[in-house]
Every structure is written in C-alpha cells, then in structure tokens.
mmCIF file of C-alpha atoms in Angstrom:
data_model
loop_
_atom_site.group_PDB
_atom_site.id
_atom_site.type_symbol
_atom_site.label_atom_id
_atom_site.label_comp_id
_atom_site.label_asym_id
_atom_site.label_seq_id
_atom_site.Cartn_x
_atom_site.Cartn_y
_atom_site.Cartn_z
ATOM 1 C CA MET A 3 67.213 -70.136 43.705
ATOM 2 C CA ILE A 4 65.063 -71.471 40.717
ATOM 3 C CA GLY A 5 62.928 -68.396 40.783
ATOM 4 C CA VAL A 6 65.760 -65.906 41.340
ATOM 5 C CA TYR A 7 68.284 -67.523 38.776
ATOM 6 C CA SER A 8 65.700 -68.374 35.908
ATOM 7 C CA GLY A 9 63.466 -65.487 36.233
ATOM 8 C CA SER A 10 60.290 -68.223 35.963
ATOM 9 C CA ARG A 11 57.054 -67.833 37.342
ATOM 10 C CA ALA A 12 55.994 -69.795 40.554
ATOM 11 C CA GLY A 13 53.790 -72.169 38.331
ATOM 12 C CA ALA A 14 56.783 -73.190 36.205
ATOM 13 C CA ILE A 15 58.685 -73.836 39.575
ATOM 14 C CA ALA A 16 56.223 -76.086 40.918
ATOM 15 C CA ALA A 17 56.090 -78.035 37.897
ATOM 16 C CA ALA A 18 59.825 -78.253 37.166
ATOM 17 C CA SER A 19 61.206 -81.868 37.303
ATOM 18 C CA PRO A 20 63.888 -83.890 36.417
ATOM 19 C CA ILE A 21 61.965 -86.520 34.481
ATOM 20 C CA PRO A 22 60.017 -85.548 31.403
ATOM 21 C CA ALA A 23 56.380 -86.157 31.519
ATOM 22 C CA VAL A 24 52.977 -84.885 30.449
ATOM 23 C CA GLY A 25 52.020 -82.154 33.145
ATOM 24 C CA ARG A 26 55.837 -81.355 34.172
ATOM 25 C CA ALA A 27 58.241 -78.492 33.138
ATOM 26 C CA PHE A 28 61.159 -80.687 32.430
ATOM 27 C CA VAL A 29 64.700 -79.582 33.675
ATOM 28 C CA ASP A 30 67.491 -81.447 31.214
ATOM 29 C CA LEU A 31 70.249 -81.840 33.811
ATOM 30 C CA GLU A 32 72.374 -83.376 31.242
ATOM 31 C CA ARG A 33 72.104 -80.626 28.817
ATOM 32 C CA GLY A 34 71.557 -77.676 30.967
ATOM 33 C CA ILE A 35 68.169 -76.554 29.407
ATOM 34 C CA TYR A 36 65.140 -75.711 31.593
ATOM 35 C CA TYR A 37 61.845 -76.219 29.323
ATOM 36 C CA ARG A 38 59.449 -74.204 31.566
ATOM 37 C CA ARG A 39 56.123 -75.160 29.991
ATOM 38 C CA ARG A 40 54.270 -78.181 31.170
ATOM 39 C CA GLN A 41 54.536 -80.977 28.353
ATOM 40 C CA GLY A 42 50.904 -80.895 26.921
ATOM 41 C CA ASP A 43 50.175 -77.400 27.632
ATOM 42 C CA ALA A 44 49.247 -74.947 24.954
ATOM 43 C CA LYS A 45 51.227 -71.936 24.651
ATOM 44 C CA THR A 46 49.207 -68.966 26.339
ATOM 45 C CA ASN A 47 50.330 -65.213 26.521
ATOM 46 C CA LYS A 48 52.780 -66.278 29.511
ATOM 47 C CA ARG A 49 55.925 -66.720 27.296
ATOM 48 C CA GLN A 50 57.590 -69.611 28.810
ATOM 49 C CA PRO A 51 60.752 -70.404 26.327
ATOM 50 C CA PRO A 52 63.332 -73.079 27.028
ATOM 51 C CA VAL A 53 66.023 -71.496 28.367
ATOM 52 C CA PRO A 54 70.037 -72.585 29.407
ATOM 53 C CA ILE A 55 70.277 -72.933 33.372
ATOM 54 C CA PRO A 56 72.861 -71.025 34.849
ATOM 55 C CA PRO A 57 75.971 -73.243 35.979
ATOM 56 C CA ARG A 58 75.662 -72.247 39.322
ATOM 57 C CA LEU A 59 71.893 -73.367 39.497
ATOM 58 C CA LEU A 60 72.232 -76.290 37.352
ATOM 59 C CA ALA A 61 75.106 -77.481 40.018
ATOM 60 C CA HIS A 62 72.472 -77.490 42.666
ATOM 61 C CA LEU A 63 69.529 -78.919 40.769
ATOM 62 C CA ARG A 64 72.075 -81.908 39.746
ATOM 63 C CA ARG A 65 72.875 -82.184 43.614
ATOM 64 C CA TRP A 66 69.381 -82.029 44.651
ATOM 65 C CA HIS A 67 68.530 -84.843 42.067
ATOM 66 C CA ARG A 68 71.659 -86.978 43.107
ATOM 67 C CA ILE A 69 70.797 -86.526 46.734
ATOM 68 C CA ASP A 70 66.876 -87.534 46.002
ATOM 69 C CA HIS A 71 66.837 -89.352 42.803
ATOM 70 C CA HIS A 72 63.246 -90.311 43.455
ATOM 71 C CA ALA A 73 61.723 -86.978 43.621
ATOM 72 C CA LYS A 74 59.782 -86.412 40.662
ATOM 73 C CA HIS A 75 59.985 -82.602 41.253
ATOM 74 C CA PHE A 76 62.448 -79.948 42.595
ATOM 75 C CA VAL A 77 59.782 -78.739 45.007
ATOM 76 C CA GLU A 78 57.876 -81.346 46.815
ATOM 77 C CA PHE A 79 56.422 -81.640 50.301
ATOM 78 C CA ASN A 80 55.817 -85.526 51.704
ATOM 79 C CA GLY A 81 56.860 -86.899 48.292
ATOM 80 C CA LYS A 82 53.741 -84.824 46.435
ATOM 81 C CA PRO A 83 54.797 -82.013 44.007
ATOM 82 C CA VAL A 84 53.864 -78.708 45.641
ATOM 83 C CA ILE A 85 51.281 -76.573 43.811
ATOM 84 C CA SER A 86 51.559 -73.340 45.212
ATOM 85 C CA VAL A 87 54.143 -71.768 47.251
ATOM 86 C CA LYS A 88 52.090 -68.948 48.484
ATOM 87 C CA THR A 89 51.820 -70.033 51.892
ATOM 88 C CA ALA A 90 55.083 -71.229 52.675
ATOM 89 C CA PHE A 91 56.822 -68.104 50.794
ATOM 90 C CA LYS A 92 54.709 -65.892 52.846
ATOM 91 C CA THR A 93 55.939 -67.485 56.184
ATOM 92 C CA ALA A 94 59.536 -67.376 55.028
ATOM 93 C CA VAL A 95 59.001 -63.558 54.305
ATOM 94 C CA ARG A 96 57.729 -63.119 57.905
ATOM 95 C CA LEU A 97 60.297 -65.153 59.391
ATOM 96 C CA ALA A 98 62.790 -63.106 57.417
ATOM 97 C CA GLY A 99 61.501 -59.666 58.271
ATOM 98 C CA LEU A 100 61.114 -58.718 54.592
ATOM 99 C CA GLY A 101 57.789 -56.976 55.145
ATOM 100 C CA VAL A 102 54.901 -56.736 53.153
ATOM 101 C CA GLY A 103 54.342 -56.876 49.169
ATOM 102 C CA ILE A 104 56.965 -59.705 48.627
ATOM 103 C CA SER A 105 55.618 -62.498 46.781
ATOM 104 C CA PRO A 106 57.089 -65.516 44.665
ATOM 105 C CA HIS A 107 56.625 -63.107 41.649
ATOM 106 C CA THR A 108 59.193 -60.972 43.235
ATOM 107 C CA LEU A 109 61.838 -63.572 42.258
ATOM 108 C CA ARG A 110 61.110 -63.068 38.767
ATOM 109 C CA HIS A 111 61.156 -58.854 39.196
ATOM 110 C CA THR A 112 64.668 -59.813 40.723
ATOM 111 C CA ALA A 113 65.986 -61.507 37.961
ATOM 112 C CA ALA A 114 65.011 -59.023 35.457
ATOM 113 C CA THR A 115 66.613 -56.128 37.551
ATOM 114 C CA TRP A 116 69.826 -58.067 38.013
ATOM 115 C CA LEU A 117 69.847 -58.671 34.328
ATOM 116 C CA MET A 118 69.602 -54.801 33.935
ATOM 117 C CA GLN A 119 71.824 -53.796 36.425
ATOM 118 C CA ARG A 120 74.494 -56.123 35.409
ATOM 119 C CA GLY A 121 74.092 -54.864 31.609
ATOM 120 C CA ALA A 122 72.566 -57.755 29.924
ATOM 121 C CA ASP A 123 71.427 -57.164 26.077
ATOM 122 C CA PRO A 124 67.825 -56.214 26.245
ATOM 123 C CA TRP A 125 66.921 -58.453 23.972
ATOM 124 C CA GLN A 126 68.681 -61.359 25.190
ATOM 125 C CA ALA A 127 67.574 -60.581 28.758
ATOM 126 C CA ALA A 128 63.666 -60.408 27.536
ATOM 127 C CA GLY A 129 64.121 -63.797 25.658
ATOM 128 C CA TYR A 130 65.600 -65.184 28.737
ATOM 129 C CA LEU A 131 63.024 -64.040 30.989
ATOM 130 C CA GLY A 132 60.155 -65.056 28.326
ATOM 131 C CA MET A 133 58.769 -61.167 28.279
ATOM 132 C CA SER A 134 58.588 -58.872 25.572
ATOM 133 C CA LEU A 135 61.115 -56.164 24.686
ATOM 134 C CA ASP A 136 59.208 -53.448 25.350
ATOM 135 C CA VAL A 137 57.818 -54.724 29.013
ATOM 136 C CA LEU A 138 61.450 -55.316 29.881
ATOM 137 C CA LEU A 139 62.525 -52.039 28.964
ATOM 138 C CA ASN A 140 59.488 -50.057 30.137
ATOM 139 C CA THR A 141 59.515 -51.731 33.277
ATOM 140 C CA TYR A 142 63.397 -52.507 34.348
ATOM 141 C CA GLY A 143 64.997 -50.401 31.544
ATOM 142 C CA HIS A 144 66.239 -47.703 34.275
ATOM 143 C CA HIS A 145 67.947 -50.512 35.849
ATOM 144 C CA HIS A 146 70.701 -50.672 33.075
ATOM 145 C CA PRO A 147 73.920 -49.048 33.318
ATOM 146 C CA ASP A 148 73.208 -47.558 29.848
ATOM 147 C CA TYR A 149 70.139 -45.913 30.859
ATOM 148 C CA LEU A 150 70.207 -42.402 29.586
ATOM 149 C CA ALA A 151 73.977 -42.593 28.724
ATOM 150 C CA ASP A 152 73.501 -41.386 25.168
ATOM 151 C CA ALA A 153 71.406 -38.219 26.554
ATOM 152 C CA VAL A 154 74.187 -37.336 29.225
ATOM 153 C CA GLU A 155 76.943 -37.711 26.700
ATOM 154 C CA LYS A 156 75.056 -35.335 24.312
ATOM 155 C CA ILE A 157 73.692 -32.600 26.495
ATOM 156 C CA ALA A 158 77.380 -32.062 27.670
ATOM 157 C CA LYS A 159 78.921 -32.319 24.235
ATOM 158 C CA ARG A 160 80.672 -28.970 23.071
ATOM 159 C CA GLU A 161 79.033 -27.405 19.968
ATOM 160 C CA ARG A 162 80.870 -26.144 16.465
ATOM 161 C CA LYS A 163 80.502 -22.773 15.538
ATOM 162 C CA ILE A 164 79.713 -22.130 11.847
ATOM 163 C CA GLU A 165 82.099 -19.572 10.463
ATOM 164 C CA GLY A 166 80.836 -16.148 9.785
ATOM 165 C CA ASN A 167 77.525 -16.487 11.542
ATOM 166 C CA ARG A 168 79.111 -15.514 15.093
ATOM 167 C CA GLY A 169 76.386 -13.368 16.192
ATOM 168 C CA ASN A 170 73.346 -15.479 15.261
ATOM 169 C CA PHE A 171 71.847 -17.966 17.977
ATOM 170 C CA ASP A 172 71.131 -20.511 14.874
ATOM 171 C CA SER A 173 75.093 -20.634 14.793
ATOM 172 C CA VAL A 174 75.294 -22.668 17.968
ATOM 173 C CA LEU A 175 73.051 -25.582 16.881
ATOM 174 C CA PRO A 176 75.043 -28.924 16.474
ATOM 175 C CA LEU A 177 75.721 -29.431 12.951
ATOM 176 C CA ARG A 178 73.864 -32.590 11.543
ATOM 177 C CA ARG A 179 76.100 -35.229 10.604
#
C-alpha cells in the first residue's frame, strides 16, 4: 500500500518509520507528511522529496502504528526492519499468478500511471513522485486523458477561406491568430 499510494521506491518504504531517527525515513503521522529520504543520508540523483500522505494511506499507517506502537518501522519481520522485500514480493507475485516482470518497482510505475490516467497536473505528479517532469511525460504522459487532445481538436477543425482567393490552395490554410 505504501508503494502504490506514495510512489516511493522500495528502499524508502523499507526505511519508513513512525519514529524519527538517523537511518530512517520518517512518516509524520500527526501532520501526514512522508519524509522519504533517510535522516542523515545525503541527497542523491534519486529524488526523495517529502510528500503529503493520501488520507486513505494515512489512516492505515496510523492504525498499524496503533496496533503495534513498539514497531520502529512499518515493514518489519520478527521485530527487525526488512532491508529488502524482493524475495517476499517475488513469492507474493507467484502466489497471485501475476506472471513475470513484476517487481516492487512496479508499484512506483503503477502510481505514476494512475496519476496520469486520473488527469493529475503533470508538474504536481512529477513533484509528488520525485521525478523530473521530462521523465514523467516521456514515460507516462500517454496515459493522461489530455494526451493528444489538442492535436485531435486541431486536425478536425474547419478552416476559414480567405476572400477572393478561392482557387488557390493557400487559401485553405489556417489564418494565424
């Protein structure tokens, strides 16, 4: 759920904690902000900006913390933080019969695709996902409901004729505004 609703990478999800500390990605359950970069880590090319947590996910995170308030991370096994979810995720994919090519990163792709399909402003979606606008548009832009809408409108638009030039092909070209 954290992956698909935040679009975060697996490492940031594994580090997610309701308790601020060095080496953890802090989830502020009071303010509803997810600080994805681990405290103490330097900035890298993999952008990890703080983002507001969607209400649906925030409710689950608060409930999970209430149920096990001793847990230091949202993803733990036997009281220890999970470093990698690859093996468990691979097993879940196999058991669900989803086929090959599905990885934890697929959740990030899903989040980006959903944002575009639902008509999110691309600039805001890119900021939320922590990716450049160019990467978002080049990879997921075709999922946006406005994709090619201007071209479709313009290709079918009736052209105005210029008076006195009826036999000339140039007379059917659109007038510049």
